[in-house]
PDB file of C-alpha atoms and ligand atoms in Angstrom:
ATOM      1  CA  MET Q   1     196.541  35.758  61.482  1.00  0.00           C
ATOM      2  CA  GLU Q   2     196.196  37.882  58.358  1.00  0.00           C
ATOM      3  CA  SER Q   3     195.263  41.525  58.614  1.00  0.00           C
ATOM      4  CA  VAL Q   4     191.765  42.742  57.799  1.00  0.00           C
ATOM      5  CA  SER Q   5     191.339  43.719  54.171  1.00  0.00           C
ATOM      6  CA  ILE Q   6     188.640  45.982  52.781  1.00  0.00           C
ATOM      7  CA  ILE Q   7     186.877  44.138  49.990  1.00  0.00           C
ATOM      8  CA  LEU Q   8     184.237  45.452  47.610  1.00  0.00           C
ATOM      9  CA  VAL Q   9     181.963  42.810  46.076  1.00  0.00           C
ATOM     10  CA  VAL Q  10     180.201  43.929  42.900  1.00  0.00           C
ATOM     11  CA  GLU Q  11     177.589  41.388  41.921  1.00  0.00           C
ATOM     12  CA  ASP Q  12     173.977  41.935  40.831  1.00  0.00           C
ATOM     13  CA  GLU Q  13     172.724  38.489  41.815  1.00  0.00           C
ATOM     14  CA  PRO Q  14     171.785  38.953  45.494  1.00  0.00           C
ATOM     15  CA  ALA Q  15     172.217  35.273  46.418  1.00  0.00           C
ATOM     16  CA  ILE Q  16     175.760  35.108  45.053  1.00  0.00           C
ATOM     17  CA  ALA Q  17     176.634  38.515  46.484  1.00  0.00           C
ATOM     18  CA  SER Q  18     175.541  37.616  49.981  1.00  0.00           C
ATOM     19  CA  ALA Q  19     177.135  34.179  49.901  1.00  0.00           C
ATOM     20  CA  VAL Q  20     180.458  35.660  48.800  1.00  0.00           C
ATOM     21  CA  ALA Q  21     180.221  38.506  51.316  1.00  0.00           C
ATOM     22  CA  ALA Q  22     179.391  36.135  54.205  1.00  0.00           C
ATOM     23  CA  ARG Q  23     182.297  33.867  53.375  1.00  0.00           C
ATOM     24  CA  LEU Q  24     184.779  36.720  53.082  1.00  0.00           C
ATOM     25  CA  GLU Q  25     183.509  38.249  56.312  1.00  0.00           C
ATOM     26  CA  SER Q  26     183.895  34.982  58.146  1.00  0.00           C
ATOM     27  CA  ASP Q  27     187.472  34.930  56.825  1.00  0.00           C
ATOM     28  CA  GLY Q  28     187.953  38.219  58.694  1.00  0.00           C
ATOM     29  CA  HIS Q  29     187.599  40.764  55.902  1.00  0.00           C
ATOM     30  CA  ALA Q  30     185.532  43.961  55.897  1.00  0.00           C
ATOM     31  CA  VAL Q  31     183.100  43.577  53.003  1.00  0.00           C
ATOM     32  CA  THR Q  32     180.929  46.074  51.167  1.00  0.00           C
ATOM     33  CA  VAL Q  33     178.477  44.907  48.491  1.00  0.00           C
ATOM     34  CA  CYS Q  34     177.332  46.808  45.376  1.00  0.00           C
ATOM     35  CA  HIS Q  35     174.758  45.598  42.911  1.00  0.00           C
ATOM     36  CA  ASP Q  36     175.465  47.779  39.906  1.00  0.00           C
ATOM     37  CA  GLY Q  37     178.480  48.988  38.009  1.00  0.00           C
ATOM     38  CA  LEU Q  38     178.036  52.743  38.233  1.00  0.00           C
ATOM     39  CA  GLN Q  39     177.521  52.599  41.964  1.00  0.00           C
ATOM     40  CA  ALA Q  40     180.584  50.384  42.246  1.00  0.00           C
ATOM     41  CA  VAL Q  41     182.824  53.016  40.648  1.00  0.00           C
ATOM     42  CA  ASP Q  42     181.605  55.676  43.106  1.00  0.00           C
ATOM     43  CA  VAL Q  43     181.855  53.404  46.112  1.00  0.00           C
ATOM     44  CA  CYS Q  44     185.337  52.317  45.099  1.00  0.00           C
ATOM     45  CA  GLU Q  45     186.515  55.895  45.125  1.00  0.00           C
ATOM     46  CA  VAL Q  46     185.282  56.454  48.664  1.00  0.00           C
ATOM     47  CA  LEU Q  47     186.043  53.048  50.090  1.00  0.00           C
ATOM     48  CA  VAL Q  48     189.538  52.603  48.636  1.00  0.00           C
ATOM     49  CA  PRO Q  49     189.267  48.798  48.878  1.00  0.00           C
ATOM     50  CA  ASP Q  50     192.234  46.441  49.023  1.00  0.00           C
ATOM     51  CA  LEU Q  51     190.545  44.156  46.491  1.00  0.00           C
ATOM     52  CA  VAL Q  52     187.443  44.144  44.309  1.00  0.00           C
ATOM     53  CA  VAL Q  53     185.442  41.021  43.448  1.00  0.00           C
ATOM     54  CA  LEU Q  54     183.828  42.047  40.186  1.00  0.00           C
ATOM     55  CA  ASP Q  55     181.096  40.325  38.213  1.00  0.00           C
ATOM     56  CA  LEU Q  56     181.418  40.740  34.434  1.00  0.00           C
ATOM     57  CA  LEU Q  57     177.757  41.166  33.598  1.00  0.00           C
ATOM     58  CA  LEU Q  58     176.252  44.002  35.582  1.00  0.00           C
ATOM     59  CA  PRO Q  59     173.494  46.549  35.151  1.00  0.00           C
ATOM     60  CA  GLY Q  60     174.695  50.132  34.736  1.00  0.00           C
ATOM     61  CA  LEU Q  61     178.276  49.562  33.627  1.00  0.00           C
ATOM     62  CA  ASP Q  62     179.667  46.152  32.741  1.00  0.00           C
ATOM     63  CA  GLY Q  63     182.556  44.681  34.646  1.00  0.00           C
ATOM     64  CA  LEU Q  64     185.112  45.567  31.954  1.00  0.00           C
ATOM     65  CA  GLU Q  65     184.243  49.251  32.121  1.00  0.00           C
ATOM     66  CA  VAL Q  66     184.108  49.201  35.914  1.00  0.00           C
ATOM     67  CA  CYS Q  67     187.544  47.597  35.930  1.00  0.00           C
ATOM     68  CA  ARG Q  68     188.902  50.254  33.598  1.00  0.00           C
ATOM     69  CA  ARG Q  69     187.482  53.108  35.646  1.00  0.00           C
ATOM     70  CA  ILE Q  70     188.535  51.906  39.054  1.00  0.00           C
ATOM     71  CA  GLN Q  71     192.039  51.208  37.756  1.00  0.00           C
ATOM     72  CA  ALA Q  72     192.309  54.678  36.209  1.00  0.00           C
ATOM     73  CA  ASP Q  73     193.067  56.251  39.583  1.00  0.00           C
ATOM     74  CA  ARG Q  74     195.223  53.657  41.200  1.00  0.00           C
ATOM     75  CA  ARG Q  75     196.127  50.023  40.898  1.00  0.00           C
ATOM     76  CA  VAL Q  76     193.528  47.957  42.770  1.00  0.00           C
ATOM     77  CA  PRO Q  77     193.530  44.148  42.673  1.00  0.00           C
ATOM     78  CA  VAL Q  78     190.494  42.692  40.898  1.00  0.00           C
ATOM     79  CA  LEU Q  79     189.091  39.170  40.974  1.00  0.00           C
ATOM     80  CA  MET Q  80     186.693  38.902  38.041  1.00  0.00           C
ATOM     81  CA  LEU Q  81     183.617  36.636  38.062  1.00  0.00           C
ATOM     82  CA  THR Q  82     182.270  35.349  34.760  1.00  0.00           C
ATOM     83  CA  ALA Q  83     179.306  33.211  33.815  1.00  0.00           C
ATOM     84  CA  ARG Q  84     181.087  31.049  31.251  1.00  0.00           C
ATOM     85  CA  ASP Q  85     184.556  29.652  30.570  1.00  0.00           C
ATOM     86  CA  ALA Q  86     184.449  31.323  27.161  1.00  0.00           C
ATOM     87  CA  GLU Q  87     184.192  34.736  28.809  1.00  0.00           C
ATOM     88  CA  THR Q  88     187.189  34.012  30.979  1.00  0.00           C
ATOM     89  CA  ASP Q  89     189.184  33.031  27.924  1.00  0.00           C
ATOM     90  CA  MET Q  90     188.151  36.260  26.242  1.00  0.00           C
ATOM     91  CA  LEU Q  91     189.107  38.375  29.257  1.00  0.00           C
ATOM     92  CA  VAL Q  92     192.496  36.723  29.566  1.00  0.00           C
ATOM     93  CA  GLY Q  93     192.987  37.376  25.853  1.00  0.00           C
ATOM     94  CA  LEU Q  94     192.076  41.020  26.269  1.00  0.00           C
ATOM     95  CA  ALA Q  95     194.537  41.337  29.132  1.00  0.00           C
ATOM     96  CA  VAL Q  96     191.888  43.085  31.202  1.00  0.00           C
ATOM     97  CA  GLY Q  97     193.431  44.478  34.385  1.00  0.00           C
ATOM     98  CA  ALA Q  98     192.210  41.635  36.569  1.00  0.00           C
ATOM     99  CA  ASP Q  99     194.481  39.621  38.827  1.00  0.00           C
ATOM    100  CA  ASP Q 100     192.432  36.452  38.710  1.00  0.00           C
ATOM    101  CA  TYR Q 101     189.243  35.050  37.216  1.00  0.00           C
ATOM    102  CA  MET Q 102     186.599  32.621  38.422  1.00  0.00           C
ATOM    103  CA  THR Q 103     183.899  30.980  36.366  1.00  0.00           C
ATOM    104  CA  LYS Q 104     180.441  30.502  37.899  1.00  0.00           C
ATOM    105  CA  PRO Q 105     179.384  28.372  39.605  1.00  0.00           C
ATOM    106  CA  PHE Q 106     182.258  28.418  42.070  1.00  0.00           C
ATOM    107  CA  SER Q 107     182.494  27.438  45.689  1.00  0.00           C
ATOM    108  CA  PRO Q 108     182.716  30.377  48.114  1.00  0.00           C
ATOM    109  CA  ARG Q 109     185.514  28.484  49.807  1.00  0.00           C
ATOM    110  CA  GLU Q 110     187.571  28.559  46.619  1.00  0.00           C
ATOM    111  CA  LEU Q 111     186.834  32.239  46.138  1.00  0.00           C
ATOM    112  CA  VAL Q 112     188.167  33.009  49.581  1.00  0.00           C
ATOM    113  CA  ALA Q 113     191.324  31.048  48.792  1.00  0.00           C
ATOM    114  CA  ARG Q 114     191.810  32.985  45.568  1.00  0.00           C
ATOM    115  CA  VAL Q 115     191.216  36.305  47.303  1.00  0.00           C
ATOM    116  CA  SER Q 116     193.827  35.434  49.916  1.00  0.00           C
ATOM    117  CA  ALA Q 117     196.278  34.466  47.193  1.00  0.00           C
ATOM    118  CA  VAL Q 118     195.795  37.739  45.310  1.00  0.00           C
ATOM    119  CA  LEU Q 119     196.137  39.797  48.503  1.00  0.00           C
ATOM    120  CA  ARG Q 120     199.319  37.925  49.414  1.00  0.00           C
ATOM    121  CA  ARG Q 121     200.816  38.589  46.001  1.00  0.00           C
ATOM    122  CA  VAL Q 122     199.997  42.263  46.197  1.00  0.00           C
ATOM    123  CA  ASN Q 123     201.358  42.668  49.723  1.00  0.00           C
ATOM    124  CA  ASP Q 124     204.562  40.883  48.778  1.00  0.00           C
ATOM    125  CA  SER Q 125     205.352  43.231  45.952  1.00  0.00           C
ATOM    126  CA  SER Q 126     207.438  46.232  46.808  1.00  0.00           C
ATOM    127  CA  PRO Q 127     205.868  49.677  47.392  1.00  0.00           C
ATOM    128  CA  PRO Q 128     206.033  52.282  44.621  1.00  0.00           C
ATOM    129  CA  THR Q 129     209.309  54.137  44.517  1.00  0.00           C
ATOM    130  CA  GLY Q 130     208.171  57.155  42.505  1.00  0.00           C
ATOM    131  CA  PRO Q 131     205.313  59.630  42.440  1.00  0.00           C
ATOM    132  CA  ASP Q 132     201.997  58.613  40.834  1.00  0.00           C
ATOM    133  CA  HIS Q 133     202.029  61.603  38.554  1.00  0.00           C
ATOM    134  CA  GLN Q 134     204.768  63.980  37.557  1.00  0.00           C
ATOM    135  CA  LEU Q 135     204.017  67.352  36.040  1.00  0.00           C
ATOM    136  CA  GLY Q 136     207.217  69.180  35.323  1.00  0.00           C
ATOM    137  CA  ALA Q 137     208.788  69.527  38.756  1.00  0.00           C
ATOM    138  CA  ILE Q 138     205.476  68.879  40.486  1.00  0.00           C
ATOM    139  CA  GLU Q 139     205.059  65.389  41.941  1.00  0.00           C
ATOM    140  CA  ILE Q 140     201.717  63.950  43.021  1.00  0.00           C
ATOM    141  CA  TRP Q 141     201.947  61.133  45.573  1.00  0.00           C
ATOM    142  CA  ARG Q 142     198.561  59.552  46.027  1.00  0.00           C
ATOM    143  CA  ALA Q 143     198.990  57.159  48.936  1.00  0.00           C
ATOM    144  CA  SER Q 144     200.481  59.830  51.180  1.00  0.00           C
ATOM    145  CA  ARG Q 145     198.411  62.574  49.523  1.00  0.00           C
ATOM    146  CA  ARG Q 146     201.480  64.702  49.073  1.00  0.00           C
ATOM    147  CA  ILE Q 147     202.384  67.346  46.515  1.00  0.00           C
ATOM    148  CA  GLN Q 148     206.068  67.887  46.226  1.00  0.00           C
ATOM    149  CA  ILE Q 149     208.181  70.282  44.191  1.00  0.00           C
ATOM    150  CA  GLY Q 150     211.775  69.139  44.474  1.00  0.00           C
ATOM    151  CA  PRO Q 151     212.428  68.749  48.200  1.00  0.00           C
ATOM    152  CA  ASP Q 152     209.563  71.079  49.179  1.00  0.00           C
ATOM    153  CA  GLN Q 153     206.128  69.884  50.115  1.00  0.00           C
ATOM    154  CA  VAL Q 154     203.234  72.120  49.014  1.00  0.00           C
ATOM    155  CA  HIS Q 155     200.124  72.047  51.174  1.00  0.00           C
ATOM    156  CA  LEU Q 156     196.836  71.527  49.350  1.00  0.00           C
ATOM    157  CA  THR Q 157     193.481  71.127  51.112  1.00  0.00           C
ATOM    158  CA  PRO Q 158     191.972  67.645  50.762  1.00  0.00           C
ATOM    159  CA  THR Q 159     189.525  68.908  48.119  1.00  0.00           C
ATOM    160  CA  GLU Q 160     192.250  70.686  46.178  1.00  0.00           C
ATOM    161  CA  PHE Q 161     194.310  67.528  46.251  1.00  0.00           C
ATOM    162  CA  ASP Q 162     191.414  65.392  45.022  1.00  0.00           C
ATOM    163  CA  LEU Q 163     190.657  67.836  42.222  1.00  0.00           C
ATOM    164  CA  LEU Q 164     194.247  67.904  40.995  1.00  0.00           C
ATOM    165  CA  ALA Q 165     194.668  64.130  41.367  1.00  0.00           C
ATOM    166  CA  GLN Q 166     191.449  63.588  39.427  1.00  0.00           C
ATOM    167  CA  LEU Q 167     192.683  65.725  36.546  1.00  0.00           C
ATOM    168  CA  ALA Q 168     196.068  63.988  36.670  1.00  0.00           C
ATOM    169  CA  SER Q 169     194.523  60.533  36.557  1.00  0.00           C
ATOM    170  CA  VAL Q 170     192.648  61.206  33.307  1.00  0.00           C
ATOM    171  CA  SER Q 171     195.258  63.462  31.705  1.00  0.00           C
ATOM    172  CA  PRO Q 172     195.401  64.514  28.896  1.00  0.00           C
ATOM    173  CA  ALA Q 173     191.590  64.216  28.853  1.00  0.00           C
ATOM    174  CA  VAL Q 174     189.451  67.227  29.697  1.00  0.00           C
ATOM    175  CA  LEU Q 175     186.849  66.999  32.482  1.00  0.00           C
ATOM    176  CA  THR Q 176     183.737  69.154  32.611  1.00  0.00           C
ATOM    177  CA  ARG Q 177     182.880  71.018  35.781  1.00  0.00           C
ATOM    178  CA  GLN Q 178     179.966  68.625  36.222  1.00  0.00           C
ATOM    179  CA  GLN Q 179     182.259  65.593  35.959  1.00  0.00           C
ATOM    180  CA  LEU Q 180     184.595  67.135  38.503  1.00  0.00           C
ATOM    181  CA  LEU Q 181     181.735  67.904  40.844  1.00  0.00           C
ATOM    182  CA  VAL Q 182     180.623  64.294  40.722  1.00  0.00           C
ATOM    183  CA  ALA Q 183     184.139  62.859  41.024  1.00  0.00           C
ATOM    184  CA  VAL Q 184     185.484  65.160  43.721  1.00  0.00           C
ATOM    185  CA  TRP Q 185     182.429  66.407  45.618  1.00  0.00           C
ATOM    186  CA  GLY Q 186     179.963  63.620  44.830  1.00  0.00           C
ATOM    187  CA  TYR Q 187     177.304  66.092  43.626  1.00  0.00           C
ATOM    188  CA  ARG Q 188     174.593  64.742  41.336  1.00  0.00           C
ATOM    189  CA  ASP Q 189     172.842  67.939  40.240  1.00  0.00           C
ATOM    190  CA  GLY Q 190     174.186  70.747  38.112  1.00  0.00           C
ATOM    191  CA  SER Q 191     174.826  73.204  40.923  1.00  0.00           C
ATOM    192  CA  GLY Q 192     178.176  74.375  42.181  1.00  0.00           C
ATOM    193  CA  ALA Q 193     180.199  74.918  39.001  1.00  0.00           C
ATOM    194  CA  ARG Q 194     181.671  78.015  40.639  1.00  0.00           C
ATOM    195  CA  THR Q 195     182.965  75.814  43.447  1.00  0.00           C
ATOM    196  CA  VAL Q 196     185.144  74.063  40.897  1.00  0.00           C
ATOM    197  CA  ASP Q 197     186.413  77.366  39.530  1.00  0.00           C
ATOM    198  CA  SER Q 198     187.359  78.712  42.942  1.00  0.00           C
ATOM    199  CA  HIS Q 199     189.294  75.551  43.824  1.00  0.00           C
ATOM    200  CA  VAL Q 200     191.096  75.671  40.503  1.00  0.00           C
ATOM    201  CA  ARG Q 201     192.131  79.253  41.308  1.00  0.00           C
ATOM    202  CA  ALA Q 202     193.414  78.179  44.703  1.00  0.00           C
ATOM    203  CA  ILE Q 203     195.456  75.362  43.188  1.00  0.00           C
ATOM    204  CA  ARG Q 204     196.936  77.732  40.612  1.00  0.00           C
ATOM    205  CA  ARG Q 205     197.926  80.179  43.359  1.00  0.00           C
ATOM    206  CA  LYS Q 206     199.865  77.423  45.068  1.00  0.00           C
ATOM    207  CA  LEU Q 207     201.345  75.567  42.085  1.00  0.00           C
ATOM    208  CA  GLY Q 208     201.374  78.115  39.273  1.00  0.00           C
ATOM    209  CA  ASP Q 209     198.867  79.078  36.590  1.00  0.00           C
ATOM    210  CA  ASP Q 210     200.046  76.406  34.169  1.00  0.00           C
ATOM    211  CA  VAL Q 211     199.266  73.465  36.435  1.00  0.00           C
ATOM    212  CA  ILE Q 212     195.624  73.365  35.272  1.00  0.00           C
ATOM    213  CA  ARG Q 213     194.551  74.339  31.778  1.00  0.00           C
ATOM    214  CA  THR Q 214     191.151  75.946  31.121  1.00  0.00           C
ATOM    215  CA  VAL Q 215     189.475  74.427  28.090  1.00  0.00           C
ATOM    216  CA  HIS Q 216     186.992  77.132  27.161  1.00  0.00           C
ATOM    217  CA  GLY Q 217     183.406  76.018  26.895  1.00  0.00           C
ATOM    218  CA  ILE Q 218     184.284  72.549  28.234  1.00  0.00           C
ATOM    219  CA  GLY Q 219     186.121  72.445  31.519  1.00  0.00           C
ATOM    220  CA  TYR Q 220     189.585  71.756  32.829  1.00  0.00           C
ATOM    221  CA  ALA Q 221     192.568  69.551  32.059  1.00  0.00           C
ATOM    222  CA  LEU Q 222     195.952  69.030  33.605  1.00  0.00           C
ATOM    223  CA  GLY Q 223     198.342  71.650  32.212  1.00  0.00           C
ATOM    224  CA  ASP Q 224     201.540  71.247  30.233  1.00  0.00           C
ATOM    225  CA  VAL Q 225     204.217  72.361  32.637  1.00  0.00           C
TER     226      VAL Q 225
HETATM  227 CA1  LIG R 301     175.688  39.409  36.775  1.00  0.00          CA
END
C-alpha cells in the first residue's frame, strides 16, 4: 500500500473539484480543495502538500502565477489541468514548472493514475544534498528548518526562521513589512509592522547585522554576506 499523500486541488468548478477530490480520497490521499488562486498560494504555504492539482484558468490568480509562487519557496509537484489541448501545448512550450498536464474533460480514474505516477517519480528521486539557500557561511535548510554556520547549528524561533526563509526565497527582491506580515504571520490588515522589525533585530543578533538588509522606505531584503 502506498503512503498517504497530502494533495491540494485548486479548481474553481465545484463539480470537477469535488469529483477529483473524492477520487483522490478514495485512493487514500488527504485532499484539500481551493477554489481560487490567491487562496491556493496561502493554503499551500500552510499545508505543505506533496502534490498540487492546479487548474489553469482560475479567479484571483491564474494557474501559471499560482505555479510560479508556490514553486518559489520549494519544489512541489504540480499536475496542471487545462481546458484545451492548445493550452497544454502552450504550457509545455513555456516549460512551466508542472510535472504533468491533463486536458479537460478527463476521467477521474486517469487523474488518479497520473497523480500516483508523479508521486512515484518524486519519491524515487534522491533527497537534496545541499542547503536550500546559502548566504556566505550561513546555510538555510528548509525541510529540517535548520540554520547552520559551518558545523554549528544556530537556533532561530519558528517565526524567525520563516521570516528569514521568506526573504531568502525571493532574494534579491525586497519585501515590504506588509508582505512579510502576510507571508509569515498571515495578517491581512496593516497592523504589526513593528513585529517585523523586532524579529529582524532578533535574527541579526543571532546571525549578524548583514544577514538582512534594510531598504529604507520599502522594507527588507536578504543581505549580501
Ligand atoms: Ca477553471
